[in-house]
Every structure is written in C-alpha cells, then in structure tokens.
Short mmCIF file of C-alpha atoms in Angstrom, two decimals:
data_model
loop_
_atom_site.label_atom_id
_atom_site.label_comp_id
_atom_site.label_asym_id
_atom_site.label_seq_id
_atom_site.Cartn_x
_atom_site.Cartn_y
_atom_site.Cartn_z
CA UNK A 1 -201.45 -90.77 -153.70
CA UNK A 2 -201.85 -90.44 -149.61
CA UNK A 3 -204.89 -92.21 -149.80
CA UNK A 4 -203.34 -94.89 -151.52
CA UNK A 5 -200.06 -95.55 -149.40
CA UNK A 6 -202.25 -95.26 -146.50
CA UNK A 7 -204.64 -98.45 -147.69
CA UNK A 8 -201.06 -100.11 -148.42
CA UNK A 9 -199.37 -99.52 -145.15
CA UNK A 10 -202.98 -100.43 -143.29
CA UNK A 11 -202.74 -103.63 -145.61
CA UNK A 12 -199.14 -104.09 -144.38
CA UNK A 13 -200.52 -104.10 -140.78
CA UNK A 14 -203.69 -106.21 -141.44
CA UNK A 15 -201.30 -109.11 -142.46
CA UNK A 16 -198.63 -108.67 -140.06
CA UNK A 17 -201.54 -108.75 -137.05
CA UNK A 18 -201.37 -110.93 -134.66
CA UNK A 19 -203.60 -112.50 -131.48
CA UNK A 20 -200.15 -112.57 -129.30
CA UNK A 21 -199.99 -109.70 -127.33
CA UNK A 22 -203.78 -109.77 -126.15
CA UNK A 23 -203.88 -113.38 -125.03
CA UNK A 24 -200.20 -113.30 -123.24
CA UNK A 25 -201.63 -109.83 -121.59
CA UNK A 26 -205.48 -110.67 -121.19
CA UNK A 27 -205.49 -114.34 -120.97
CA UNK A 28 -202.94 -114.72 -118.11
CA UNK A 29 -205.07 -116.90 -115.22
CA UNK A 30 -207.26 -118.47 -117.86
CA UNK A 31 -207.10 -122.09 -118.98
CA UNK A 32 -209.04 -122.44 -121.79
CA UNK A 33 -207.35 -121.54 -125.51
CA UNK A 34 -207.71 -118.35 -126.68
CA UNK A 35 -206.44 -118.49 -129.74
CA UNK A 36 -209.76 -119.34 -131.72
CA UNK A 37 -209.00 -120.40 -135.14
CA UNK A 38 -209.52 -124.16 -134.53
CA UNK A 39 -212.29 -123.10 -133.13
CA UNK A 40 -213.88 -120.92 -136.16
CA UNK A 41 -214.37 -120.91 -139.83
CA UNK A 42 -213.74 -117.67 -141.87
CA UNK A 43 -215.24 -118.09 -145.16
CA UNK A 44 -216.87 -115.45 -148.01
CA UNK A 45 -220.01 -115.02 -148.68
CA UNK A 46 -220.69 -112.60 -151.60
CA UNK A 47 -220.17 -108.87 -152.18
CA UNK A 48 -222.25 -105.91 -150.91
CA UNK A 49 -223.60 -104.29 -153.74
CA UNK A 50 -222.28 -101.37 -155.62
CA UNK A 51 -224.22 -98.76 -153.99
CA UNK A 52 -222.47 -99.36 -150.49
CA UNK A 53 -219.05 -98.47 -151.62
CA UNK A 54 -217.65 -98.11 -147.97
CA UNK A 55 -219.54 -100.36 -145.54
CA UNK A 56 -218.89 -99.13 -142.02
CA UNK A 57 -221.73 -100.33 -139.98
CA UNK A 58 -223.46 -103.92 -139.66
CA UNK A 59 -227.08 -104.88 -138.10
CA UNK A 60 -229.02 -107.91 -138.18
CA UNK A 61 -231.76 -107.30 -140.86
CA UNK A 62 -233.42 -110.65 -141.17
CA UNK A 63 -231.96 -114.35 -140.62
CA UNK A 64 -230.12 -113.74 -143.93
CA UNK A 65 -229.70 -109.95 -144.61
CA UNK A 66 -228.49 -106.76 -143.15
CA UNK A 67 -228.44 -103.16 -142.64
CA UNK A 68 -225.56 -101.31 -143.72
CA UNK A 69 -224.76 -97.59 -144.92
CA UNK A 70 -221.50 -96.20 -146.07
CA UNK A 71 -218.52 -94.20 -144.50
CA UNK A 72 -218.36 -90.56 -144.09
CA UNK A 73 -219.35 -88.39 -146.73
CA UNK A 74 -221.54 -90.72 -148.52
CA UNK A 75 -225.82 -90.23 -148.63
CA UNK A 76 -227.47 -90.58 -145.04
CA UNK A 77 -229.14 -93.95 -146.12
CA UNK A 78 -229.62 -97.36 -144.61
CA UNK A 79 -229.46 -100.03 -147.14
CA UNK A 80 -230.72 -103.58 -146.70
CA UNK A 81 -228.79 -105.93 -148.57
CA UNK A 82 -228.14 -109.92 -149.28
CA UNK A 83 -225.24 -110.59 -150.23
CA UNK A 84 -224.70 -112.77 -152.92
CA UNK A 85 -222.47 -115.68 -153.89
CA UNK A 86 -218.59 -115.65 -153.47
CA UNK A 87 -217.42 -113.33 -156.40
CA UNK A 88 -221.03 -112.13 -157.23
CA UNK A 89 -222.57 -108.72 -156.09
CA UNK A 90 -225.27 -108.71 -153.57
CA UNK A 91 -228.62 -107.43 -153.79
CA UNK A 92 -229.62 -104.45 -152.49
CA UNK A 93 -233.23 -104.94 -151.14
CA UNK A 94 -234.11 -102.06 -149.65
CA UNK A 95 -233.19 -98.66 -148.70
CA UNK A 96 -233.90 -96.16 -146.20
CA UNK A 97 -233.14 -92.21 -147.02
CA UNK A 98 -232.61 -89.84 -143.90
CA UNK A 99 -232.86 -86.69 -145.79
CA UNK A 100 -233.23 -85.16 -142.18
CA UNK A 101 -230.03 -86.52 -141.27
CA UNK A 102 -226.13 -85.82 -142.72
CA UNK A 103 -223.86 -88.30 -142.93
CA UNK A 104 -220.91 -86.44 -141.51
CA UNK A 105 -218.75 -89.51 -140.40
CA UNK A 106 -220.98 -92.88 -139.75
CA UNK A 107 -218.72 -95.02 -138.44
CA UNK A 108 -220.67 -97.79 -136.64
CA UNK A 109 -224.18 -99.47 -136.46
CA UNK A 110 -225.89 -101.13 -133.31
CA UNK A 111 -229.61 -102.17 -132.71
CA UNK A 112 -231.98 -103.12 -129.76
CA UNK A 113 -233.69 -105.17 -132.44
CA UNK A 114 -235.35 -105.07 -136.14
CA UNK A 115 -237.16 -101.81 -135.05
CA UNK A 116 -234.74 -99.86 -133.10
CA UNK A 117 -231.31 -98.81 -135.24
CA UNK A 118 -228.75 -96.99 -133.24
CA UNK A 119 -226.11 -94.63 -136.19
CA UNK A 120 -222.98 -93.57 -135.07
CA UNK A 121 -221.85 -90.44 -136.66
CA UNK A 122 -218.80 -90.52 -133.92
CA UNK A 123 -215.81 -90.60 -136.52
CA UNK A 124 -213.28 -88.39 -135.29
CA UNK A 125 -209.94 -88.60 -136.81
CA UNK A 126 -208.53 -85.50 -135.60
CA UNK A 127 -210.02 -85.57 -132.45
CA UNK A 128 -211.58 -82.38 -133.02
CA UNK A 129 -215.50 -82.44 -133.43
CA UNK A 130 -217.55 -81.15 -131.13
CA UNK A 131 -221.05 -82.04 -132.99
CA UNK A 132 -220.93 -86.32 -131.81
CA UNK A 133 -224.31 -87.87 -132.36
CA UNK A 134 -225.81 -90.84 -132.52
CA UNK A 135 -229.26 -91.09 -134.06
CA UNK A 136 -231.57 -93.31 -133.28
CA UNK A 137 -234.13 -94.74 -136.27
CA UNK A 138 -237.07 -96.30 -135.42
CA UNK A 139 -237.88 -99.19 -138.25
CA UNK A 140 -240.92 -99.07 -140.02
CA UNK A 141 -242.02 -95.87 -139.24
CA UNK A 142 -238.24 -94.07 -140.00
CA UNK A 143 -238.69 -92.03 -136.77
CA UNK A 144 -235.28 -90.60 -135.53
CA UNK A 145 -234.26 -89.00 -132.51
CA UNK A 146 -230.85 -87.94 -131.88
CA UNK A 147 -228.30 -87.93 -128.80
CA UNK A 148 -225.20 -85.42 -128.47
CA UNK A 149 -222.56 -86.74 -127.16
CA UNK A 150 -219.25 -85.26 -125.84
CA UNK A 151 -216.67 -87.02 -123.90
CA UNK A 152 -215.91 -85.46 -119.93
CA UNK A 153 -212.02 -86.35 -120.01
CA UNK A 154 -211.46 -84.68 -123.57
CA UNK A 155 -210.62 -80.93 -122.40
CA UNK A 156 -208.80 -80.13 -125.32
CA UNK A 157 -209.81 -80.26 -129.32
CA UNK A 158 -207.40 -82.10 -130.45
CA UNK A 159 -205.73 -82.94 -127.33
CA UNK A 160 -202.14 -84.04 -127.39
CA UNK A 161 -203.51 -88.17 -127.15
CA UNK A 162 -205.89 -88.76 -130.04
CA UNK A 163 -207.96 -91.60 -127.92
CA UNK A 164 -211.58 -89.93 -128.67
CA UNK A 165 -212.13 -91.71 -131.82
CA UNK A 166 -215.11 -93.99 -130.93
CA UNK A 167 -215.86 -96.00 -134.44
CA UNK A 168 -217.75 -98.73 -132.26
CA UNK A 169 -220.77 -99.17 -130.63
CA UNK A 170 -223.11 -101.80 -129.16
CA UNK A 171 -226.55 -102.13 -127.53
CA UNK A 172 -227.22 -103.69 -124.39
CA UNK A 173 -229.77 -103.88 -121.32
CA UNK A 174 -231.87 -100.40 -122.48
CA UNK A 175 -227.76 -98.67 -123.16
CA UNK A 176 -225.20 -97.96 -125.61
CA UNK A 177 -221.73 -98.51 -124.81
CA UNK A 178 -218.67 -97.04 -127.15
CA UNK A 179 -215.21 -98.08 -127.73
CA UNK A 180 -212.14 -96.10 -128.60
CA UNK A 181 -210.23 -96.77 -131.81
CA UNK A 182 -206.93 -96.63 -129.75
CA UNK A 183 -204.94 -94.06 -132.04
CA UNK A 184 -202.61 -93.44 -129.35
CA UNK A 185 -201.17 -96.29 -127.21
CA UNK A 186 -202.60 -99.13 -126.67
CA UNK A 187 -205.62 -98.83 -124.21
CA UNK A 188 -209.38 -98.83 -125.59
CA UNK A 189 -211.88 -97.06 -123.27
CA UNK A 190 -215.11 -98.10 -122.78
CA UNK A 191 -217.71 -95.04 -122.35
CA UNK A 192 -221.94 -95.43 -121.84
CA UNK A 193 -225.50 -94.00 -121.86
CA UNK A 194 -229.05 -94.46 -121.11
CA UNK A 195 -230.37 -95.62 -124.72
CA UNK A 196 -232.41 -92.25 -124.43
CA UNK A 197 -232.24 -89.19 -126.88
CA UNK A 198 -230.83 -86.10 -125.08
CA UNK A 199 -227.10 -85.01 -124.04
CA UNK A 200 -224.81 -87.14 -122.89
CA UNK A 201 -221.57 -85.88 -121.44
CA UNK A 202 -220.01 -89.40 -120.75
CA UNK A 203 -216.88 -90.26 -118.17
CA UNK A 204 -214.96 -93.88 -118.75
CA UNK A 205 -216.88 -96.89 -117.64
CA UNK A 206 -213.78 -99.49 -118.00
CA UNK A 207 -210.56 -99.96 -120.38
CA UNK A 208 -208.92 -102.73 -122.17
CA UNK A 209 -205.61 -103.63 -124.03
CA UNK A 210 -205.66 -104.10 -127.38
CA UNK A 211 -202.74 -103.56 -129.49
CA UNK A 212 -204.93 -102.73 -132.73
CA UNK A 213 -207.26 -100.01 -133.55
CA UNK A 214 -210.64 -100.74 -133.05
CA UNK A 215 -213.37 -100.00 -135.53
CA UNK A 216 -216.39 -102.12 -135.17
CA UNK A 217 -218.69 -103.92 -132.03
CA UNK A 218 -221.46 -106.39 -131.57
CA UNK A 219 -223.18 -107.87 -129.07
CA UNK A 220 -224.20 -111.53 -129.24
CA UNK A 221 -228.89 -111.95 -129.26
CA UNK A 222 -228.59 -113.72 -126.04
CA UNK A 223 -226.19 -110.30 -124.74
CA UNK A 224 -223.64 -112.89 -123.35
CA UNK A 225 -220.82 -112.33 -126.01
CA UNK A 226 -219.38 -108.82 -127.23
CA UNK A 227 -217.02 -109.16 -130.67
CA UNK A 228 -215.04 -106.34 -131.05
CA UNK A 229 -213.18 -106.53 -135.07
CA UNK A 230 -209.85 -104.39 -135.04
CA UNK A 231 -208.05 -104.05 -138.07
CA UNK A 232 -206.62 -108.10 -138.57
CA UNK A 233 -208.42 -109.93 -135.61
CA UNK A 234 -211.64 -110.13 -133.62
CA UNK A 235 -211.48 -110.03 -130.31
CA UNK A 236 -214.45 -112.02 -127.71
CA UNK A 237 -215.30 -110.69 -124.50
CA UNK A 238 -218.07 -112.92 -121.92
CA UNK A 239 -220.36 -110.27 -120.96
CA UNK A 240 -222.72 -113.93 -118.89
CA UNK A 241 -222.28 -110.90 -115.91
CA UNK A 242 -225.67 -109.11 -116.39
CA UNK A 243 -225.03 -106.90 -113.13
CA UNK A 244 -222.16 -104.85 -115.56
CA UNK A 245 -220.67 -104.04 -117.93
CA UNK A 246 -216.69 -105.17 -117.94
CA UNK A 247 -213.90 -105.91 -120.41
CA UNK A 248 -212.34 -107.83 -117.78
CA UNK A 249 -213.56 -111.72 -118.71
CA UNK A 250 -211.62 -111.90 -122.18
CA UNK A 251 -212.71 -115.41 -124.07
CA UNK A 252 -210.48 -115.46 -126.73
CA UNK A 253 -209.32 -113.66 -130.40
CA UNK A 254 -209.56 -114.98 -134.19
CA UNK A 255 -206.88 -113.53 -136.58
CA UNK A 256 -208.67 -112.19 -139.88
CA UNK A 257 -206.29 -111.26 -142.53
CA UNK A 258 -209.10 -110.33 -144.99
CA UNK A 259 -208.08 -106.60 -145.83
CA UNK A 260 -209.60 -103.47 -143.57
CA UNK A 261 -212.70 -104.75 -141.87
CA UNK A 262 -215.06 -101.79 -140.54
CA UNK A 263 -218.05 -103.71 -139.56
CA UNK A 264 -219.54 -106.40 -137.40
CA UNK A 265 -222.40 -108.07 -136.76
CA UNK A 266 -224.21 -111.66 -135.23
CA UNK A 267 -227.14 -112.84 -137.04
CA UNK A 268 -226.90 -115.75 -134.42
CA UNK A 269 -225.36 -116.38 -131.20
CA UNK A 270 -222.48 -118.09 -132.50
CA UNK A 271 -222.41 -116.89 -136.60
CA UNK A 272 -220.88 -113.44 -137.79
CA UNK A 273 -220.98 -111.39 -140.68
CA UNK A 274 -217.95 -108.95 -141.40
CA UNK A 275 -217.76 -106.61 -144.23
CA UNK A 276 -214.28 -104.81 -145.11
CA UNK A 277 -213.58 -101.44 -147.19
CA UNK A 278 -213.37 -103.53 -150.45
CA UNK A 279 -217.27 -104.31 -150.03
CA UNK A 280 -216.31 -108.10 -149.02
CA UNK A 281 -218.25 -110.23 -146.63
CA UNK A 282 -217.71 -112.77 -144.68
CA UNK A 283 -219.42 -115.51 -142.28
CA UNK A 284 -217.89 -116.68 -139.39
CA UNK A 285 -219.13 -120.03 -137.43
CA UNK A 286 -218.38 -122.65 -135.32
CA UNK A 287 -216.32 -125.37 -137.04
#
C-alpha cells in the first residue's frame, strides 16, 4: 500500500514538473532558449525485457543496444539488451553475472568506453550507509575492482539534511564525478575522484539548483555535454571547458512527462536513450 501511494504521488510530481524555475534561476544572462522542446523529439522505442524489472543504470553497448541492470535488491548482473518495437519487449542479448559482487542499491551506470563499466551501488535513502562503492568492470574479461567511497561533509549517519543520496554518476577525462539526488532543498552537489580503485573520501567540487531530485547522468562521446534526467525533465549542462569541471554554463532543459525515469544514456552526441521504472524506453534527438 506505501509502495503504491508513493509511485502515485511521484506520478503526481512527474506531471506537474516543470523547466521554470531552472531556466528563470540558471539561465539569467543567457540569450539563447532554454526551454528545449522545439528543439527535441521524445519518442518510444520498445520495452526492456522482462528480466530488467527496475532499470536504474544506462551505458552505451553498441550503436543500437545497451547495458543495463536493475535497482537494489535485484541479481548483481549486467544485461545487454535491444529494445524492441513500441509496445513489444526487447531482447535481452547478453548478460553478465557478478557473483563476486552484491547488488545492495545500484543506482547508476557510467563508462570510459565499451570496456570500462563504472556501477554505482551509492543508493542511500536514509542517508545512512557507510559501505558506498562503486565497482569498476572491465568488459570482456569481467575484471572488477572496487572504490569505497564516503563523503567528508557527512559527519552524521543520517544527518538532519538527507543530501548524500548520489543516484548519478558520469565519466570524464580519467574521473568520476557524482551528483546528489537533492532530498532536502533544492541544491545538487557535485563530488569527484581519480577513476582509480582505492578509498575515496570526497569534499564538494561545485553545486547547482535544481528543483527536482536527481537520479541519473551522462556525458555526451565528444565530453562536451552532461544530461542530467530528474524525475519530469532533463537538464543540459556545456562542459566545451576541458580545464574543469563546472555546473555553471547551463544550456537548456526538456520536460519529460513519461513516468519515473532512473536512467540515462547518449549513444551519440546529440541522441538519448531513457528508460523509466515501468521498463519503458525512449529516444531523444534533434528535431
């Protein structure tokens, strides 16, 4: 019965999102629109197959596939699926079992490329965990090496704010960054790390408004866009700067009423895929 009125009043929100606040607060000095839905075309593309009952985490597989596993609690497996006509179920194509690995809360997928998959077991509702990782699975060979990760301005577990939910994360230049769901107020922190297995204790790089909660990143091939899907609109950041890292040069947001999205990916510079909790996808290009 919770579980249920919670999926309603998330659906409530999801259709009652909209692109306003972020573009009247980030998009002050900037001429261009930023309201991208001339600009874009949502449209559906199939059905993940039965197997991935709770996609959380997108990667690029191949020009017309991806990687995908499912939320917390299910089997510590990457599955590469097609997905198949609008209505139909996809086809599951492969799959990669972990049995090394649990699946404690994977809320997030990034890559440096085909070979190098980045999992992150970061979902932290109550704000309590102290056992972060993200594991790191090297493609064909289904090597993985794991970072810990705890956050240097969480002191208490749960603290009174419950802003150390990171459910997104992206590769980029030889790092990982992570983003903050934003369940209390309305800033997202960016954190970051050396893309090497270890420890990481990590301090706030940068933070953003955005008056959703995040759960899903991606970084453009070329590493000069980041999309960042909340639930009911994805937001575009220019990330052209290769000297940092910022959430300072916002380019724009695309509403996206289409239930609760949890995943994100490019297959190209300028074409999406988005999965939500229903086991959905869509494409999103250019018009």
């Amino acid at each position: 019965m919770i579980h249920w009125l919670l999926n309603v009043l998330i659906g409530i929100k999801v259709g009652l999102c909209s692109c306003t606040p972020e573009v009247r607060r980030l998009g002050k000095h900037q001429e261009q629109p930023l309201r991208l839905r001339s600009q874009y075309r949502v449209e559906r593309i199939g059905r993940l197959p039965l197997v991935v009952n709770e996609s959380s985490g997108l990667a690029r597989r191949t020009a017309t596939t991806v990687w995908t596993h499912n939320d917390g609690g299910g089997r510590a497996t990457l599955y590469g699926v097609e997905p198949a006509g609008p209505g139909k179920l996809g086809t599951l194509l492969d799959s990669i079992a972990l049995p090394q690995l649990r699946n404690i809360d994977w809320e997030d997928l990034a890559q440096q490329d085909s070979t190098r998959l980045f999992i992150a077991d970061l979902g932290n509702n109550g704000n309590a965990r102290r056992d972060l990782m993200i594991h790191e699975v090297g493609l064909p060979q289904k090597t993985v090496s794991t970072y810990t990760i705890s956050y240097a301005d969480q002191t208490a577990f749960p603290p009174k704010k419950r802003n150390f939910d990171c459910e997104a994360v992206f590769y980029r230049s030889d790092s990982l960054f992570l983003l903050s769901k934003n369940r209390s107020g309305h800033i997202v922190r960016l954190y970051g790390l050396p893309a090497r297995p270890g420890t990481h204790t990590l301090m706030p790089l940068d933070s953003v408004f955005i008056k959703s909660m995040v759960t899903g990143a991606a970084v453009s091939p070329n590493g000069n866009k980041l999309a960042v899907i909340t639930y009911g609109k994805v937001l575009f950041f220019d990330l052209s700067n290769r000297n940092s890292i910022r959430l300072n040069r916002f380019a724009g947001c695309l509403r996206l009423p289409r239930g609760q999205s949890e995943a994100i990916t490019f297959m190209t510079d300028n074409e999406l895929i988005i999965t939500n909790e229903r086991g959905r996808v869509y494409r999103v290009i250019p018009r």
